[in-house]
Coordinates of C-alpha atoms in Angstrom, one line a residue:
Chain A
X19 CA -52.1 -14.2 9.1
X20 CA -49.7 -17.2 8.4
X21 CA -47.2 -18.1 10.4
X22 CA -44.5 -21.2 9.9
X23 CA -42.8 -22.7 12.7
X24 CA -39.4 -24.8 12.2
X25 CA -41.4 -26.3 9.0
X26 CA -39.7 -29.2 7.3
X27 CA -40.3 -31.7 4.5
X28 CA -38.2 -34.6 3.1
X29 CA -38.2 -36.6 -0.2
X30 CA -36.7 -39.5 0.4
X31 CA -33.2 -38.2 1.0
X32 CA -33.7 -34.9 -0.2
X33 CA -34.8 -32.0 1.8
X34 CA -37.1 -29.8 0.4
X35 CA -37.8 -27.4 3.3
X36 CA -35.4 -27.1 6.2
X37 CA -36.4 -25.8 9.2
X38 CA -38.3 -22.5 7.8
X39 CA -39.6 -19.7 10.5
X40 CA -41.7 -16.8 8.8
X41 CA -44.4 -14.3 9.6
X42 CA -46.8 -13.5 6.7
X43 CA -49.2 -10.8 7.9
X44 CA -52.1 -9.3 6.0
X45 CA -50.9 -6.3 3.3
X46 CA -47.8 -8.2 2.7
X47 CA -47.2 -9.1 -1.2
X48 CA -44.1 -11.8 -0.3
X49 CA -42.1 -12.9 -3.6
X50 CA -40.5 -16.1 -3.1
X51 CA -37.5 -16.4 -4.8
X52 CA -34.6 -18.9 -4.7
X53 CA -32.7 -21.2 -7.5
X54 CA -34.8 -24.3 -9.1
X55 CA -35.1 -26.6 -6.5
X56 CA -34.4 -24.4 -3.9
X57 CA -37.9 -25.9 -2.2
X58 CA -40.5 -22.6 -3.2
X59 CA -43.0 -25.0 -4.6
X60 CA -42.9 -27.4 -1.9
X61 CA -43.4 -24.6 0.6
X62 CA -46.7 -23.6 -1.5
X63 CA -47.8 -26.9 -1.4
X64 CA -47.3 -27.4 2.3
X65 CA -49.5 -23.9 3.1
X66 CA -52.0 -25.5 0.3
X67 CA -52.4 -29.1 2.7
X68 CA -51.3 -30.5 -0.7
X69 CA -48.0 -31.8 0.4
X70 CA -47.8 -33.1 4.2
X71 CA -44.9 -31.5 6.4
X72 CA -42.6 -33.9 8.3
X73 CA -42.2 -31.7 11.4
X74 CA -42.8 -28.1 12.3
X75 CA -45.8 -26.2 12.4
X76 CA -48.2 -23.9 10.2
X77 CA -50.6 -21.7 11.2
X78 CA -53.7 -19.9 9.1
X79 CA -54.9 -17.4 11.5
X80 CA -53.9 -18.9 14.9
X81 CA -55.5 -22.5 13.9
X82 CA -52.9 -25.6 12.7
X83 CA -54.2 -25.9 9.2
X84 CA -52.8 -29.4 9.0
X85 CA -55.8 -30.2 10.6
X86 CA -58.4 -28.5 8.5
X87 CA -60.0 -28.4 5.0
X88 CA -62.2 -25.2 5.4
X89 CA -59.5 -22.6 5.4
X90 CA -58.4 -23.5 1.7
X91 CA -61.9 -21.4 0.9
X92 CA -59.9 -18.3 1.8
X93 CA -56.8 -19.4 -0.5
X94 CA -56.7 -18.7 -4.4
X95 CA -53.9 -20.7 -5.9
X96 CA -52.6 -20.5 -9.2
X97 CA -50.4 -23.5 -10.0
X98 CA -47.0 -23.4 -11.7
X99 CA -48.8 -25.8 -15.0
X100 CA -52.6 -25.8 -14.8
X101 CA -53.8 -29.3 -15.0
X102 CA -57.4 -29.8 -15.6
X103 CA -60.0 -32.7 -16.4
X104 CA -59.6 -33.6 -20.4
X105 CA -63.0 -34.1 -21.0
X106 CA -64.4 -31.1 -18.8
X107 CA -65.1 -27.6 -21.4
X108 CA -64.1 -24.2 -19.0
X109 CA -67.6 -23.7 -18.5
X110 CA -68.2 -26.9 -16.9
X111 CA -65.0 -26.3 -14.8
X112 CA -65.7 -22.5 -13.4
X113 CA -69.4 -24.0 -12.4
X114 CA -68.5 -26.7 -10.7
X115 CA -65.9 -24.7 -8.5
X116 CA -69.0 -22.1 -7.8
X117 CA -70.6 -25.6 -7.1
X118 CA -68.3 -27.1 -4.4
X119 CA -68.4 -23.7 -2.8
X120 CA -72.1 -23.8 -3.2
X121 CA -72.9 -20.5 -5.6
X122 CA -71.1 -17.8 -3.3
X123 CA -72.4 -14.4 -4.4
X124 CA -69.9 -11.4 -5.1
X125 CA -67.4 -13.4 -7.1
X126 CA -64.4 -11.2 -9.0
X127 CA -64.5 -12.3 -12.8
X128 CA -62.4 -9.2 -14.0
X129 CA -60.0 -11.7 -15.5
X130 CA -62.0 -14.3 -17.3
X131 CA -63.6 -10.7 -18.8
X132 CA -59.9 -9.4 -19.4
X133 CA -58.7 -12.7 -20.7
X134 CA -61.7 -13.1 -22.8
X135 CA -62.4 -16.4 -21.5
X136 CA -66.2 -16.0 -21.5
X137 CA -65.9 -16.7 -25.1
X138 CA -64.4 -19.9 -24.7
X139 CA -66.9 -21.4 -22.2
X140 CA -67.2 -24.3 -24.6
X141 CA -63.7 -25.1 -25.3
X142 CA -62.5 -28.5 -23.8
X143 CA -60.0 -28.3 -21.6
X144 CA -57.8 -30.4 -23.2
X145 CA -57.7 -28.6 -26.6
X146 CA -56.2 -25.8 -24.9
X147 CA -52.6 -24.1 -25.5
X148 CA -50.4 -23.5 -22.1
X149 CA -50.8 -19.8 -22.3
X150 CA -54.8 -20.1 -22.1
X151 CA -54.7 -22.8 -19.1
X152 CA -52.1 -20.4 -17.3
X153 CA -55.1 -17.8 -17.6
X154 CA -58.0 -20.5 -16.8
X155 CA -55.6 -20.6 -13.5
X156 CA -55.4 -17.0 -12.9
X157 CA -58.6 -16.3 -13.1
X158 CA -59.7 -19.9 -10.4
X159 CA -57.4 -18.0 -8.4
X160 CA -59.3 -14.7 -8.4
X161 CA -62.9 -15.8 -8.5
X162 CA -63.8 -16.2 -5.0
X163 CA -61.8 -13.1 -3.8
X164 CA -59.6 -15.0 -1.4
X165 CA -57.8 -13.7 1.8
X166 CA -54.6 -15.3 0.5
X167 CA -53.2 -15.4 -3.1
X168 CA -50.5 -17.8 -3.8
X169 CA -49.5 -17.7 -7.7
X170 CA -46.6 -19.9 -8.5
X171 CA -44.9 -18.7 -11.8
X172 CA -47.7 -16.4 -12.2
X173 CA -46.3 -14.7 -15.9
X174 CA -44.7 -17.6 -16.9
X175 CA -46.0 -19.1 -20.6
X176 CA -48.3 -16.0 -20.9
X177 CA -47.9 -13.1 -23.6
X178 CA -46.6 -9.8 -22.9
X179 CA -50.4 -8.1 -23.0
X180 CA -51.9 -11.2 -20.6
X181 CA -49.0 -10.6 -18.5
X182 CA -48.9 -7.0 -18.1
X183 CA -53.3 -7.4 -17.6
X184 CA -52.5 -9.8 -14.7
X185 CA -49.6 -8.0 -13.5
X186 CA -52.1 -4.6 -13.2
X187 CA -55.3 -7.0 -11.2
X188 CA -52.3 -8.1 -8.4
X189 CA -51.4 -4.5 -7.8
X190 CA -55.0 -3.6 -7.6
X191 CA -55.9 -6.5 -5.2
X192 CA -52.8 -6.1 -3.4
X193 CA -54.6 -4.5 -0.2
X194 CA -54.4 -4.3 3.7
X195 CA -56.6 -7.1 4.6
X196 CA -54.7 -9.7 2.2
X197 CA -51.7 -11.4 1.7
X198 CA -50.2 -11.8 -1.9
X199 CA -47.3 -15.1 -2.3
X200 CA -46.0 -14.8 -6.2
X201 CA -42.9 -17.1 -7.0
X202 CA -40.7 -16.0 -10.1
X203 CA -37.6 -16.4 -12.1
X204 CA -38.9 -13.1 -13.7
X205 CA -37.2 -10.2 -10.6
X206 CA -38.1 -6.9 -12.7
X207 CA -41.9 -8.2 -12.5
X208 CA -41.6 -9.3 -8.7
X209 CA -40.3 -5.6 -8.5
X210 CA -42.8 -4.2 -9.5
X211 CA -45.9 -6.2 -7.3
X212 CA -43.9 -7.5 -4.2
X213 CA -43.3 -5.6 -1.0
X214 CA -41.2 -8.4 0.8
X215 CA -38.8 -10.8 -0.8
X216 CA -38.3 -14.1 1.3
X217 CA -35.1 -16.4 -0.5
X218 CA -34.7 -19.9 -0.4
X219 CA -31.9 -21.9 -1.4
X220 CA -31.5 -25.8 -0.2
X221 CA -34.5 -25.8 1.7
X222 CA -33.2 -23.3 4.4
X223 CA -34.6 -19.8 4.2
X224 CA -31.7 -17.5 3.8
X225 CA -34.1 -13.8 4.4
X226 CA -37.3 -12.6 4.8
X227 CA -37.1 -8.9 4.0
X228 CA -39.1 -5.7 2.9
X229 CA -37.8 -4.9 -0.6
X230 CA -36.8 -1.1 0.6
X231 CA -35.2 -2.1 3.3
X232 CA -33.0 -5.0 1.3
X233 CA -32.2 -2.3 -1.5
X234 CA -31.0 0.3 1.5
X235 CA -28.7 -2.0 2.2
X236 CA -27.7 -3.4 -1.1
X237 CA -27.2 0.0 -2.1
X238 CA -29.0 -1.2 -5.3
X239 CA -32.1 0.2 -6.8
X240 CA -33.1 -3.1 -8.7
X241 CA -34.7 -5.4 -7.2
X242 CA -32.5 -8.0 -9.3
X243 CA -29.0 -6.3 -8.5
X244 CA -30.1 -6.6 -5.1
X245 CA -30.6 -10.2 -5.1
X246 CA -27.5 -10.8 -7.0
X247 CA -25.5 -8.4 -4.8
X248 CA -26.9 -10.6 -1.7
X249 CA -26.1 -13.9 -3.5
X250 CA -22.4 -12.6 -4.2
X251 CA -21.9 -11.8 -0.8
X252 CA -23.0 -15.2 0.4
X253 CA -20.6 -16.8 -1.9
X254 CA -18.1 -15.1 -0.7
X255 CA -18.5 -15.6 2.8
X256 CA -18.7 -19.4 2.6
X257 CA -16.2 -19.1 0.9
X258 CA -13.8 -17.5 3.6
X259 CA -15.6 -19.7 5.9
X260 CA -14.7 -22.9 4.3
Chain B
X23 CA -61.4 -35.8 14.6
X24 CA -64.3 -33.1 14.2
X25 CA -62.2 -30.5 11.7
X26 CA -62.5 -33.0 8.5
X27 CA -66.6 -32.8 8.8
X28 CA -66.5 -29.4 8.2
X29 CA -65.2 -30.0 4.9
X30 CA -66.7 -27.6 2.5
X31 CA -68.1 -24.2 5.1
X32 CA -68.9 -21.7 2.6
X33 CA -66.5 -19.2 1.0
X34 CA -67.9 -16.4 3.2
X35 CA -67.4 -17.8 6.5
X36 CA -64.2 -16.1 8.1
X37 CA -62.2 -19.0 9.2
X38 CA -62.1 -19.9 12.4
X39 CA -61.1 -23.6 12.5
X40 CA -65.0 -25.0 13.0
X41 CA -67.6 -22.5 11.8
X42 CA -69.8 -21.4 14.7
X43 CA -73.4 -22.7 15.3
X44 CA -72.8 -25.8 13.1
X45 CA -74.7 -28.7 14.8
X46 CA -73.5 -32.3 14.4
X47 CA -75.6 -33.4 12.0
X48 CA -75.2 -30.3 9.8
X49 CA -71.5 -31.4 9.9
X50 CA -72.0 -34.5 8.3
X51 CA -74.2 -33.9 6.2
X52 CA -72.3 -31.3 4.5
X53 CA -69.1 -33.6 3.2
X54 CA -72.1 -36.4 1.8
X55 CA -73.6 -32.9 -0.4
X56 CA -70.0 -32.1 -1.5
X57 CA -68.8 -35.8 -2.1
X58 CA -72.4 -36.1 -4.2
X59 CA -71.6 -33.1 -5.9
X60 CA -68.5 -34.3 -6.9
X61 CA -69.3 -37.7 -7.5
X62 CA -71.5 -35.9 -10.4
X63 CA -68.3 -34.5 -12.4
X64 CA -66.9 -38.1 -11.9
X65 CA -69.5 -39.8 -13.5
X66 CA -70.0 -37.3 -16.1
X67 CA -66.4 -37.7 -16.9
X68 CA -67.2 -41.7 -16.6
X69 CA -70.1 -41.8 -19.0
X70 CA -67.6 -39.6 -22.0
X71 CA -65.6 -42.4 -22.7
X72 CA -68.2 -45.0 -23.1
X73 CA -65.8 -48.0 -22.1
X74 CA -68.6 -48.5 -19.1
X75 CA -71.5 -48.8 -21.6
X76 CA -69.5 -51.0 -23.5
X77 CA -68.9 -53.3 -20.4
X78 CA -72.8 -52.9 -19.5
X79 CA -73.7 -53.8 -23.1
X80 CA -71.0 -57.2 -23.0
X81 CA -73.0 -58.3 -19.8
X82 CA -76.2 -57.7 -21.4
X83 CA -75.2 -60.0 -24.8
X84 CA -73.4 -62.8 -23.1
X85 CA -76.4 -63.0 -20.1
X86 CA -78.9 -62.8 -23.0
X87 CA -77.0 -65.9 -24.9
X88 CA -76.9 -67.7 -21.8
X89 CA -80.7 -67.9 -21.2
X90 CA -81.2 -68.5 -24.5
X91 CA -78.6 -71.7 -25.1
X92 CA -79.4 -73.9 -22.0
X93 CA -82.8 -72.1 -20.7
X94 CA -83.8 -70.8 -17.2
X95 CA -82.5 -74.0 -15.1
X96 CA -79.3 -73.9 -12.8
X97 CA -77.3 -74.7 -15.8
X98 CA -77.4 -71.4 -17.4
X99 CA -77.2 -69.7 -14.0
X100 CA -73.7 -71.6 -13.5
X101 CA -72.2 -70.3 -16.6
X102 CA -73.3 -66.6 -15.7
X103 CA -71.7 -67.0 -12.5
X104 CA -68.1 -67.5 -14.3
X105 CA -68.5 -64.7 -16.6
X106 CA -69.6 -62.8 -12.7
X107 CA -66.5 -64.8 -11.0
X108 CA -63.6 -63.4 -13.7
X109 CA -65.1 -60.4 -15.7
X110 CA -66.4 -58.2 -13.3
X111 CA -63.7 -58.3 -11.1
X112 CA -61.0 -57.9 -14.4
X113 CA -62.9 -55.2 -15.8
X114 CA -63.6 -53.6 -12.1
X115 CA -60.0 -53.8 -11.6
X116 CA -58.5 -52.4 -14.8
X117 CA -61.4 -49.9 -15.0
X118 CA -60.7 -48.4 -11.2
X119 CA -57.0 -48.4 -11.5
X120 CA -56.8 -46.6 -15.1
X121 CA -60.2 -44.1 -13.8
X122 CA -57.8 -43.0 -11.5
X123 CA -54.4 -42.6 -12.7
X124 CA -56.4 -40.4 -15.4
X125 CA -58.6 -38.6 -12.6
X126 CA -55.2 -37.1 -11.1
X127 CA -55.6 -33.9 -12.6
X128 CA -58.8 -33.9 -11.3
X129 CA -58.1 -34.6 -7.8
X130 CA -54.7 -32.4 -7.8
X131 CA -57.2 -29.8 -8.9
X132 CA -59.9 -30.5 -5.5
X133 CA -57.2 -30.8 -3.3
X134 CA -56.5 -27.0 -2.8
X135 CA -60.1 -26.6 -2.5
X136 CA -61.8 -26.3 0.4
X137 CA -62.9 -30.4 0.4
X138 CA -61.1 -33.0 2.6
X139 CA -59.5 -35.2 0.9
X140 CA -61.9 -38.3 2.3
X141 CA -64.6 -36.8 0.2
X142 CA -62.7 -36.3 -2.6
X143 CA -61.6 -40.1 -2.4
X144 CA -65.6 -41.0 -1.6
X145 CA -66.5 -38.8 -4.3
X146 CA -64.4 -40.8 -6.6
X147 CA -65.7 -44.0 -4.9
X148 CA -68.8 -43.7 -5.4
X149 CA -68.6 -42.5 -9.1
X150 CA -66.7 -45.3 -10.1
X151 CA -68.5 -47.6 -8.0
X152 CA -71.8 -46.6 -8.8
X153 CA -71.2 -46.8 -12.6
X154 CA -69.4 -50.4 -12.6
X155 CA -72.6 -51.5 -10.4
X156 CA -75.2 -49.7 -12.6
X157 CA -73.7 -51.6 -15.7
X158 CA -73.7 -55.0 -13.9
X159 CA -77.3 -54.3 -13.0
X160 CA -78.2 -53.3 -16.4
X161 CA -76.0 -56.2 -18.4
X162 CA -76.7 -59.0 -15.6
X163 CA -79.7 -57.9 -13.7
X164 CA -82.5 -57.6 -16.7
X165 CA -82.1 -60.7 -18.1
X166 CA -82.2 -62.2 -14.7
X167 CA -85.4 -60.6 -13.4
X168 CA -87.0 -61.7 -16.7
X169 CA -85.5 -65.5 -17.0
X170 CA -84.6 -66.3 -13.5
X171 CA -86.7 -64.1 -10.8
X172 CA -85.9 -66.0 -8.1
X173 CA -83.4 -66.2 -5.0
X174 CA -80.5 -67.7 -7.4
X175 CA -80.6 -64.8 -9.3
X176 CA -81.2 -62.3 -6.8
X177 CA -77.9 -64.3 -4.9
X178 CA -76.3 -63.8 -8.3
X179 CA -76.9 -60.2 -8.2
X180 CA -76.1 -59.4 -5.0
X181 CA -72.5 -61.6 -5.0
X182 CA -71.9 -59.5 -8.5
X183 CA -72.7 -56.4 -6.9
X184 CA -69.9 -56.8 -3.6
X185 CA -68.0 -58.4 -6.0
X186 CA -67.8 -55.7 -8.1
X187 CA -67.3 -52.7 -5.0
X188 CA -64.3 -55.5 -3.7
X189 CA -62.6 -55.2 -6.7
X190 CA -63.0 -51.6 -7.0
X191 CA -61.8 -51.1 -3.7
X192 CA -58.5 -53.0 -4.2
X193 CA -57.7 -50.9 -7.1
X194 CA -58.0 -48.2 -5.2
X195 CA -55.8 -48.8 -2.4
X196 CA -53.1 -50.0 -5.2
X197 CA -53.4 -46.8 -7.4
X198 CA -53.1 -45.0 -3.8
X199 CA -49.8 -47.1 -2.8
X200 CA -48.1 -46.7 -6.3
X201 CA -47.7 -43.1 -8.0
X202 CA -46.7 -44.7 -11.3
X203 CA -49.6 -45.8 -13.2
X204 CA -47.7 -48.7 -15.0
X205 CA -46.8 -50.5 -11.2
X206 CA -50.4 -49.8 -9.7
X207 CA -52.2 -51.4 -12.8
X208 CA -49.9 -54.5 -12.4
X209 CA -50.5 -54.5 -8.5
X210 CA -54.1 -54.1 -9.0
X211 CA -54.1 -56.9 -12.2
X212 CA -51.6 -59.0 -9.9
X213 CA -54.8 -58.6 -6.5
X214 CA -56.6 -60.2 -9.3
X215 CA -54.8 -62.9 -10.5
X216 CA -53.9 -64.2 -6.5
X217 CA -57.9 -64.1 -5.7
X218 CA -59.5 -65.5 -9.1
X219 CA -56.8 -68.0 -10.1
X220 CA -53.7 -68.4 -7.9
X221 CA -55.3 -68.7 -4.6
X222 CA -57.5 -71.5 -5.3
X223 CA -54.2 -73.2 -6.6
X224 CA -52.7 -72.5 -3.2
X225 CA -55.4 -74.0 -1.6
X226 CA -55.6 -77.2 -3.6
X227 CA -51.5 -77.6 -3.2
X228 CA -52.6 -77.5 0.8
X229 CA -55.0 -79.9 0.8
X230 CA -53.1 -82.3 -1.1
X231 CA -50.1 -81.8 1.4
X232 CA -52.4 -82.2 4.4
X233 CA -54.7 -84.8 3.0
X234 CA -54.3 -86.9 6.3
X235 CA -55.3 -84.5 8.7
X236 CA -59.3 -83.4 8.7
X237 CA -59.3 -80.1 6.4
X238 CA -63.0 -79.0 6.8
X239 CA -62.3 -76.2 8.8
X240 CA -59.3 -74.8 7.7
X241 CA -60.7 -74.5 4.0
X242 CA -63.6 -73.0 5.5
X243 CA -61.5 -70.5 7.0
X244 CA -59.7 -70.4 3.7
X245 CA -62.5 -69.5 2.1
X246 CA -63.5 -66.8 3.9
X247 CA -60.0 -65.2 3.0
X248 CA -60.5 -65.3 -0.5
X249 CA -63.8 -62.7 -1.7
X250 CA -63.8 -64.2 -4.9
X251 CA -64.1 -68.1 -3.3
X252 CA -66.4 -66.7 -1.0
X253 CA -68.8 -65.6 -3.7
X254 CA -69.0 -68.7 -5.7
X255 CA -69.8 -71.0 -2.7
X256 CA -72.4 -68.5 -1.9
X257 CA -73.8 -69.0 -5.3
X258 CA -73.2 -73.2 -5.3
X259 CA -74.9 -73.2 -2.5
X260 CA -77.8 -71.4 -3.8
X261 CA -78.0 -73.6 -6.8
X262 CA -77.7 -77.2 -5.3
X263 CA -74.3 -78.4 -6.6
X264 CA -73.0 -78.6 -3.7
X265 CA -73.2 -82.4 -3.3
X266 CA -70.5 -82.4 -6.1
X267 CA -68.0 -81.1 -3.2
X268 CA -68.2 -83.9 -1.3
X269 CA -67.8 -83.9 2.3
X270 CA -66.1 -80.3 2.6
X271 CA -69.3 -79.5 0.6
X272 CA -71.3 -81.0 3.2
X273 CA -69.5 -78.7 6.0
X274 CA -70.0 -75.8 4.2
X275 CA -73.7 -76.9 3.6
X276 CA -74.2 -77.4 7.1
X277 CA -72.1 -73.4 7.9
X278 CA -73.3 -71.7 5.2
X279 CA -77.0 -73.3 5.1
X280 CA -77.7 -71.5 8.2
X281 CA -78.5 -68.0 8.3
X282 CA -76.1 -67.4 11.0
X283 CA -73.2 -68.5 8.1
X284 CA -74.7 -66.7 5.2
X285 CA -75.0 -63.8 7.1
X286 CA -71.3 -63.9 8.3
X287 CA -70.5 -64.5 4.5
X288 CA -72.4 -61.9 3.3
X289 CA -70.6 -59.8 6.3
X290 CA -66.9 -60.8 5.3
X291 CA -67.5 -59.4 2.0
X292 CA -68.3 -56.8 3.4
X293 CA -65.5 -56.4 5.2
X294 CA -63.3 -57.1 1.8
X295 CA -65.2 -54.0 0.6
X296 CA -64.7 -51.7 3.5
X297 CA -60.9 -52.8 4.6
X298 CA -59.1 -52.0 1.8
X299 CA -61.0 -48.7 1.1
X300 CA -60.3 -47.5 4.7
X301 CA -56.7 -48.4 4.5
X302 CA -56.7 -46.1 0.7
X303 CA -58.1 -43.9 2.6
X304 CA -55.5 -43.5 5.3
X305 CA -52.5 -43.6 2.7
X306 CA -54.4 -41.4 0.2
X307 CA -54.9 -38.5 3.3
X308 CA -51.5 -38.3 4.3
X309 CA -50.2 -38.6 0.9
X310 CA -48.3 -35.5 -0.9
X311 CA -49.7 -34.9 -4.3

């Protein structure tokens, strides 16, 4: 569904994204994971249109979406901090998304019901706590039943039961026809909802694997031991290569 | 070229790069209902904090004390077109740059919509825009269709009016260029400075330099370079002062009297309106937010 050819981006002397090649196909549920700054946020952006890539290529369905505006209607995106219009109330803000999209019918509001948002239709956005706007997010991200989810930090700044509701809606939307990008610091939950785990570090994508197959090999049957056995081993061999 | 008009295809199309059975027209039209649309939230958002009805409400006060003081002649006409020369385009300026640096939630928020961002930048356009102009109208234009009817106030209006979309548009491109808010208000306060004061020193410093050589048509030229110069010979013009600027007055009479002058005038503000917004434009699409 989304593929990324030799895709890199620079800031100024730094470089985010170095080169990446990857294959996302629908039913996939890819965690990202990498150290801070290891570029995962930058790659979301690029696939978003948000951030422009230097070189290299990405593809939405076979079309460059460099060039195009209309495929972000098929793309939920929860960002890593929510940041929304002060003056606007969360009414005001789920209508005039509906708006811009022009009153689609058959929207998904399981979580602004879960989350009790409804409720809070009149709050300002402003006067909201971080945990609330991460579940404002969540539920943008839901409503118009996108063919691509991309959740950065998903769990982060919520409370164990909003976590544990929006953990449960990815694993029920996690389905054949979609494909599900969560980044995380937080493996035992990426565990639980991911089915491939594509790392990052400086930029350069170091695997893009199906979690079974990585904890085969690992011999590990965590998906953190796994990553940390991985991450060992690479030490080690530049190590002896140095 | 033809991807960005097809902006904002409904949710329930499957993507397929250009929906199908789209005609041209349909195409444009669509990004003008979405920019609309969003120009709504932006002037919503404009009318909360009440700074613009403040501005509208100064205009209205200092136009009404004008008439009032020194009657409906030319007189009170001049000293409305200073308060049009400096304050709209300072208040335009600031207003603009600040709107935006503040709207960057906002637009972060469009941008992983399905909206391009040259609506998103119209949309803020034309919310800004249309709410500096509508207070101008309000604060400058009632108490000139009631004191002053005529073609000087109607020139009055209309220079305020470009003005007004000039300045907006050079904030614009500097809150584009500069991601910290502290540079881009000082680039856009320092556009403002150059046109309304520094410029016209520039010019005088020439003319005095090149006094022996005949200037007419340079400072014509000069003018033309500067919207804010541009605008109050327009005006001068209009109200018969112009004999006070001597022979270069008499040059510009004789240009600017014809139609064929006013109308290039009228055109190179204009232009000081469209340029800067199309070169925002091109920085703001390619720009990593």
């Amino acid at each position: 569904m989304i593929s990324i050819h030799n895709l890199t981006k620079q800031f100024g002397r730094l470089r985010a994204l170095d080169g990446i090649e990857a294959e996302f196909s629908a039913g996939q549920s890819i965690a990202l994971i990498g150290p801070n700054g290891s570029g995962k946020t930058t790659l979301l952006k690029c696939l978003l249109g948000m951030a422009r890539p230097d070189n290299g290529t990405l593809q939405f369905e076979g079309s460059d979406l460099t060039r195009s505006d209309t495929y972000r209607a098929r793309i939920g995106y929860m960002p890593q901090i929510g940041r929304y219009p002060d003056n606007m109330r969360i009414g005001q803000l789920f209508d005039m998304m509906r708006d811009l999209r022009g009153y689609p019918e058959n929207v998904d509001e399981e979580l602004l019901d879960e989350f009790g948002l409804k409720a809070m239709f009149d709050k300002p956005l402003r006067a909201l706590s971080g945990g609330t706007r991460q579940k404002v997010s969540a539920a943008l991200a839901f409503l118009f039943r996108p063919a691509v989810l991309i959740l950065d930090e998903p769990t982060a700044g919520l409370d164990p039961l909003a976590a544990e509701v929006l953990k449960a809606k990815i694993l029920r939307e996690r389905n054949t026809d979609r494909v599900i990008i969560v980044t995380s610091h937080i493996l035992s939950d990426l565990d639980e909802i991911s089915t491939h785990v594509l790392y990052l570090m400086d930029g350069k994508l170091q695997f893009f694997k199906d979690i079974e197959t990585l904890k085969t090999e690992t011999g590990e049957s965590r998906l953190g031991l796994a990553i940390a056995n991985v991450m060992r081993r690479h030490a080690n061999e530049n190590q002896a290569s140095a | 070229m033809l991807a960005k008009y097809s902006s904002t295809a409904a949710a329930t199309l499957p993507f397929t790069g250009e929906p199908d059975g789209v005609t041209c027209a349909e195409k444009k039209a669509r990004p003008v209902a979405a920019m609309l649309k969003i120009a709504k939230y932006v002037l919503y958002d404009i009318l909360r904090n009440r700074i613009v009805l403040g501005y509208a409400a100064f205009l209205f006060v200092a136009a009404l004390t004008f008439f009032n003081l020194e009657g409906d002649g030319s007189k009170s006409l001049m000293s409305l077109l200073n308060i049009v020369l400096i304050v709209a385009p300072l208040v335009s300026v600031i207003f603009s740059t600040i709107h935006f640096y503040n709207s960057y939630e906002f637009i972060e928020l469009l941008v992983a919509q399905p909206v391009s961002r040259r609506t998103i930048l119209g949309a803020e356009y034309a919310g800004v825009g249309g709410a500096l102009v509508a207070a101008f109208l309000f604060g400058i234009g009632l108490p000139v269709a009631v004191f002053a009817p005529d073609a000087r106030g109607f020139t009055l209006l209309v220079v305020g009016v470009l003005l007004t979309l000039v300045f907006v548009s050079l904030a614009f491109l500097a809150a584009v260029l500069t991601r910290d808010k502290a540079r881009g208000i000082g680039l856009a306060l320092l556009l403002w400075f150059c046109f309304s004061i520094l410029y016209d020193g520039l010019v005088l410093v020439l003319l005095f330099a090149f006094s022996d050589y005949p200037l007419e048509k340079p400072t014509l030229v000069l003018t033309f370079l500067n919207p804010v110069d541009l605008s109050r010979i327009l005006m001068l013009l209009q109200l018969d002062v112009s004999a006070l600027m001597g022979y270069t007055g008499a040059v510009f009479n004789e240009f600017l009297g014809s139609t064929l002058g006013v109308a290039l005038a009228y055109g190179c503000l204009a232009l000081w309106v469209l340029l800067p917004m199309i070169w925002a434009e091109r920085v703001f699409r390619k720009k990593d937010l």
